DNA sequence: AATGAATGAGTCTTCATTCAT
DNA sequence: TATGAATGAAGACTCATTCAT
């Protein structure tokens, strides 16, 4: 039997559950604020009020801690969306819901994490491996489905790659929030979400089909009304 | 060079001028590739082929070097835009030009710098402070002008804050490029620029045309209803 | 148990006795496998299936545990030898028995312990101090007696210090086993023991026989020369 | 171009050459005294009178430093042996020379290194890889050649594997020296070398061939003398 | 002007040991 | 008696920065 490098068992008692949460929360904030490379275990430990060694009792490494922080964040929001989205009808409404939810989530605690994901996710040595990629995929899946279905049904223009649409949707939201953080200003989530939904949807809608559809609709109504009038006057 | 915080005498001879440029260039690449925190003076010095100490002859600190790198990058593109933009007529054309130029610039050497700005520009200790905010402001000024003038002329919808429009424009581009970097794929700049210009512009355009159509439709329906009521009462 | 430095009350119940043995056994293996410095209480505790704190209920410190492990190991083999050796007759046979037993013991679980003794027994701060020296002395006593008696009886050459003979006997065995461990090969204990006994014994035997032969030869030659000279002068 | 992890260039100036030697020497002592695992860079740096960081300017890692220490040690003695051995004639004389040299070298500064080699060389994760194995092979090559040639020429018994003979030769020497270190006593190298050479050689010589050869020789001489006498008297 | 050399201040991580329960 | 939890002390290693030459 070889000597195995057993990392100590993670504490599981009631009391330590709280500590674990505290560490995760502190870590979430620190990673958010300064990014992975600049975040230090010392800082995180200091915020929780424990020694650095204690953190290593709960997490195997800085990397592990970060992965768990990200995982938690994703899990929370993924769960929420998976529960609420099915209750909403209509492509346009689903779209607006996803925009609003994303914006809200990011604004609460995610801006930094998002930056983290984006900037650390590209390291060559894939420090976080496919963990992030997979989480990201799961997280954006609902939006991608909405967009894909919209394309299929003709609600959304089909002349651009889906990946580009994703960037068009998520890019502005991240940008808005970074801007806010950088300028230390609060964001009016509801107003911003409404505006973005509106503007982006208008961009996503098929360019001519839009007017065509309106014209068609109007002629239909007019036709119907005329037929009705004719019938009524008879 | 916009901002500088040099504490030592900068050499002014011809040879030194070249060296300074070489250092800036190497630093730009390194910062781009690995971010501020992970970039090392050793690596930069190594690429230039000088000792680390030499860099400190030209720059007071790593921070200073980075600020100068960013400043240079901004200066280059700002200069380019200030020269070329006036030659282009039409809000829509100017908009497309700016999108294309931004995308092109970022894709060449700016993605990493962009990440740098976004992830380092938020540090608690205000490492780069307002330097970046100011540079960013100057850089986006032309686009902001185009958008503002578009609003004034009625080419662009006026029902949303200008800052939001900026996010709508720049957000997707950054997103697209990070995506590309993360997936190690090249971006077809021209195609992407065209698509983004198209889609975004459609979103930016005042929804008047649509509203007009809708208003017309509504008045049609209302008229029909009135006539129907009249007929029914007859 | 020979030496102990326990500072806490050792449990005396039946259950505890077993646990103590289990800890000692696990510790023996771990120390064997990786040496004192690299052995961890976590690993030992893990193998026993108890918490690290429990070990400290039985042993005052890692050092104490290690000393006890070594003491136990020595005790076992010393007891065995003290029981079996008297049953064997003849210096040569006793010698072979001790070689075989030592080799066998070391190969079973002692190589690592041996390394432990050799490499840790030298520390500046006298980590194990004279404990090991004393154990070692007791352990080698039987062999030393055999050698001393052999010398007295003329079976073994008396022209070298006893201590040197000890090295000649134990050195090769340790060397053989380390070689085996390093090369990850099993040792044929019986064959090796036989070969070593044979070779070493031949070296240990008084060189008298050979000297006698040589002396004879020399006198023969001298005699011949004299006769030759006499003949030549004739 | 990827960011390469360039370790800083090793200093090469005259002044630093001395420092390098000083570090190597201090390291040799420390590793000797406490083994690889227990040796600390702090201790080594302290002895040289420099900061820990300085050592890392010269050596990439603790492992690297240790490998260099070992390499140096081996190189010195290998060079010496390769120069001197050819000047010595006769298997027996070469053997004695190698024993004496090994003993002398070890006693000067190698005991600890030897322990290091033996105890660290067996780690599973082959911390030092084949480096040590190869050095060890080169170092023992001359002795192995002498033994092999002795076997071929019948000077040495051929009924045992060469590897075992190596252990028989080197084992006692290491044992003698460890004993000395452990007991803090000096060794009389010359006397010990002579004794060991004598005793070991006697063990190595073919068991019966020895006496047979002597008998043969004597009869040859006797025969020759008789024939000579007969001729002379005629 | 350039740099070889050195280092102080951290960084992550490990682990024997303690103690309240 | 046993242990979950916590931690102080230390260890290898990094790197921006300084300074004499």
PDB file of N, CA and C in Angstrom, chain B residues 118-148:
ATOM      1  N   UNK B 118     -10.430  45.902 -17.618  1.00  0.00           N
ATOM      2  CA  UNK B 118     -11.645  45.535 -16.904  1.00  0.00           C
ATOM      3  C   UNK B 118     -11.352  44.898 -15.567  1.00  0.00           C
ATOM      4  N   UNK B 119     -10.345  44.031 -15.546  1.00  0.00           N
ATOM      5  CA  UNK B 119     -10.155  43.322 -14.294  1.00  0.00           C
ATOM      6  C   UNK B 119      -9.243  44.060 -13.328  1.00  0.00           C
ATOM      7  N   UNK B 120      -8.349  44.861 -13.834  1.00  0.00           N
ATOM      8  CA  UNK B 120      -7.451  45.571 -12.932  1.00  0.00           C
ATOM      9  C   UNK B 120      -7.988  46.950 -12.576  1.00  0.00           C
ATOM     10  N   UNK B 121      -8.856  47.418 -13.422  1.00  0.00           N
ATOM     11  CA  UNK B 121      -9.360  48.771 -13.194  1.00  0.00           C
ATOM     12  C   UNK B 121     -10.286  48.879 -11.999  1.00  0.00           C
ATOM     13  N   UNK B 122     -10.512  47.752 -11.352  1.00  0.00           N
ATOM     14  CA  UNK B 122     -11.473  47.759 -10.271  1.00  0.00           C
ATOM     15  C   UNK B 122     -10.859  47.603  -8.885  1.00  0.00           C
ATOM     16  N   UNK B 123      -9.567  47.458  -8.870  1.00  0.00           N
ATOM     17  CA  UNK B 123      -8.889  47.193  -7.604  1.00  0.00           C
ATOM     18  C   UNK B 123      -9.283  48.181  -6.506  1.00  0.00           C
ATOM     19  N   UNK B 124      -9.374  47.630  -5.344  1.00  0.00           N
ATOM     20  CA  UNK B 124      -9.667  48.434  -4.167  1.00  0.00           C
ATOM     21  C   UNK B 124      -8.700  49.606  -4.032  1.00  0.00           C
ATOM     22  N   UNK B 125      -7.423  49.252  -4.079  1.00  0.00           N
ATOM     23  CA  UNK B 125      -6.413  50.261  -3.805  1.00  0.00           C
ATOM     24  C   UNK B 125      -6.231  51.222  -4.988  1.00  0.00           C
ATOM     25  N   UNK B 126      -7.165  51.129  -5.899  1.00  0.00           N
ATOM     26  CA  UNK B 126      -7.140  52.114  -6.957  1.00  0.00           C
ATOM     27  C   UNK B 126      -5.799  52.159  -7.676  1.00  0.00           C
ATOM     28  N   UNK B 127      -5.323  50.954  -7.993  1.00  0.00           N
ATOM     29  CA  UNK B 127      -3.984  50.834  -8.550  1.00  0.00           C
ATOM     30  C   UNK B 127      -3.775  51.751  -9.759  1.00  0.00           C
ATOM     31  N   UNK B 128      -4.781  51.753 -10.620  1.00  0.00           N
ATOM     32  CA  UNK B 128      -4.630  52.591 -11.796  1.00  0.00           C
ATOM     33  C   UNK B 128      -5.499  53.833 -11.715  1.00  0.00           C
ATOM     34  N   UNK B 129      -6.312  53.800 -10.703  1.00  0.00           N
ATOM     35  CA  UNK B 129      -7.100  54.980 -10.407  1.00  0.00           C
ATOM     36  C   UNK B 129      -7.887  55.498 -11.584  1.00  0.00           C
ATOM     37  N   UNK B 130      -7.938  56.795 -11.671  1.00  0.00           N
ATOM     38  CA  UNK B 130      -8.759  57.426 -12.699  1.00  0.00           C
ATOM     39  C   UNK B 130      -8.071  57.417 -14.045  1.00  0.00           C
ATOM     40  N   UNK B 131      -6.828  56.997 -14.041  1.00  0.00           N
ATOM     41  CA  UNK B 131      -6.103  56.997 -15.306  1.00  0.00           C
ATOM     42  C   UNK B 131      -6.897  56.263 -16.360  1.00  0.00           C
ATOM     43  N   UNK B 132      -7.310  55.064 -16.019  1.00  0.00           N
ATOM     44  CA  UNK B 132      -8.019  54.259 -16.997  1.00  0.00           C
ATOM     45  C   UNK B 132      -9.362  54.879 -17.350  1.00  0.00           C
ATOM     46  N   UNK B 133     -10.059  55.330 -16.351  1.00  0.00           N
ATOM     47  CA  UNK B 133     -11.368  55.940 -16.609  1.00  0.00           C
ATOM     48  C   UNK B 133     -11.230  57.072 -17.628  1.00  0.00           C
ATOM     49  N   UNK B 134     -10.229  57.879 -17.434  1.00  0.00           N
ATOM     50  CA  UNK B 134     -10.022  59.009 -18.332  1.00  0.00           C
ATOM     51  C   UNK B 134      -9.676  58.540 -19.748  1.00  0.00           C
ATOM     52  N   UNK B 135      -8.766  57.588 -19.818  1.00  0.00           N
ATOM     53  CA  UNK B 135      -8.388  57.069 -21.135  1.00  0.00           C
ATOM     54  C   UNK B 135      -9.602  56.482 -21.832  1.00  0.00           C
ATOM     55  N   UNK B 136     -10.348  55.728 -21.073  1.00  0.00           N
ATOM     56  CA  UNK B 136     -11.531  55.089 -21.607  1.00  0.00           C
ATOM     57  C   UNK B 136     -12.506  56.152 -22.136  1.00  0.00           C
ATOM     58  N   UNK B 137     -12.626  57.227 -21.370  1.00  0.00           N
ATOM     59  CA  UNK B 137     -13.523  58.295 -21.771  1.00  0.00           C
ATOM     60  C   UNK B 137     -13.085  58.896 -23.101  1.00  0.00           C
ATOM     61  N   UNK B 138     -11.789  59.182 -23.190  1.00  0.00           N
ATOM     62  CA  UNK B 138     -11.278  59.778 -24.433  1.00  0.00           C
ATOM     63  C   UNK B 138     -11.457  58.827 -25.606  1.00  0.00           C
ATOM     64  N   UNK B 139     -11.212  57.557 -25.319  1.00  0.00           N
ATOM     65  CA  UNK B 139     -11.289  56.583 -26.397  1.00  0.00           C
ATOM     66  C   UNK B 139     -12.696  56.447 -26.943  1.00  0.00           C
ATOM     67  N   UNK B 140     -13.653  56.438 -26.041  1.00  0.00           N
ATOM     68  CA  UNK B 140     -15.030  56.228 -26.497  1.00  0.00           C
ATOM     69  C   UNK B 140     -15.709  57.519 -26.945  1.00  0.00           C
ATOM     70  N   UNK B 141     -14.994  58.615 -26.764  1.00  0.00           N
ATOM     71  CA  UNK B 141     -15.599  59.910 -27.113  1.00  0.00           C
ATOM     72  C   UNK B 141     -16.167  59.951 -28.529  1.00  0.00           C
ATOM     73  N   UNK B 142     -15.415  59.526 -29.530  1.00  0.00           N
ATOM     74  CA  UNK B 142     -15.958  59.598 -30.897  1.00  0.00           C
ATOM     75  C   UNK B 142     -17.264  58.829 -31.035  1.00  0.00           C
ATOM     76  N   UNK B 143     -17.283  57.638 -30.518  1.00  0.00           N
ATOM     77  CA  UNK B 143     -18.513  56.862 -30.602  1.00  0.00           C
ATOM     78  C   UNK B 143     -19.646  57.568 -29.868  1.00  0.00           C
ATOM     79  N   UNK B 144     -19.325  58.111 -28.727  1.00  0.00           N
ATOM     80  CA  UNK B 144     -20.352  58.813 -27.965  1.00  0.00           C
ATOM     81  C   UNK B 144     -20.878  60.012 -28.759  1.00  0.00           C
ATOM     82  N   UNK B 145     -19.981  60.664 -29.432  1.00  0.00           N
ATOM     83  CA  UNK B 145     -20.409  61.797 -30.256  1.00  0.00           C
ATOM     84  C   UNK B 145     -21.339  61.350 -31.367  1.00  0.00           C
ATOM     85  N   UNK B 146     -20.943  60.270 -32.014  1.00  0.00           N
ATOM     86  CA  UNK B 146     -21.770  59.764 -33.103  1.00  0.00           C
ATOM     87  C   UNK B 146     -23.168  59.428 -32.578  1.00  0.00           C
ATOM     88  N   UNK B 147     -23.182  58.758 -31.446  1.00  0.00           N
ATOM     89  CA  UNK B 147     -24.479  58.371 -30.884  1.00  0.00           C
ATOM     90  C   UNK B 147     -25.292  59.603 -30.494  1.00  0.00           C
ATOM     91  N   UNK B 148     -24.623  60.553 -29.878  1.00  0.00           N
ATOM     92  CA  UNK B 148     -25.326  61.768 -29.433  1.00  0.00           C
ATOM     93  C   UNK B 148     -25.877  62.539 -30.622  1.00  0.00           C
TER      94      UNK B 148
END
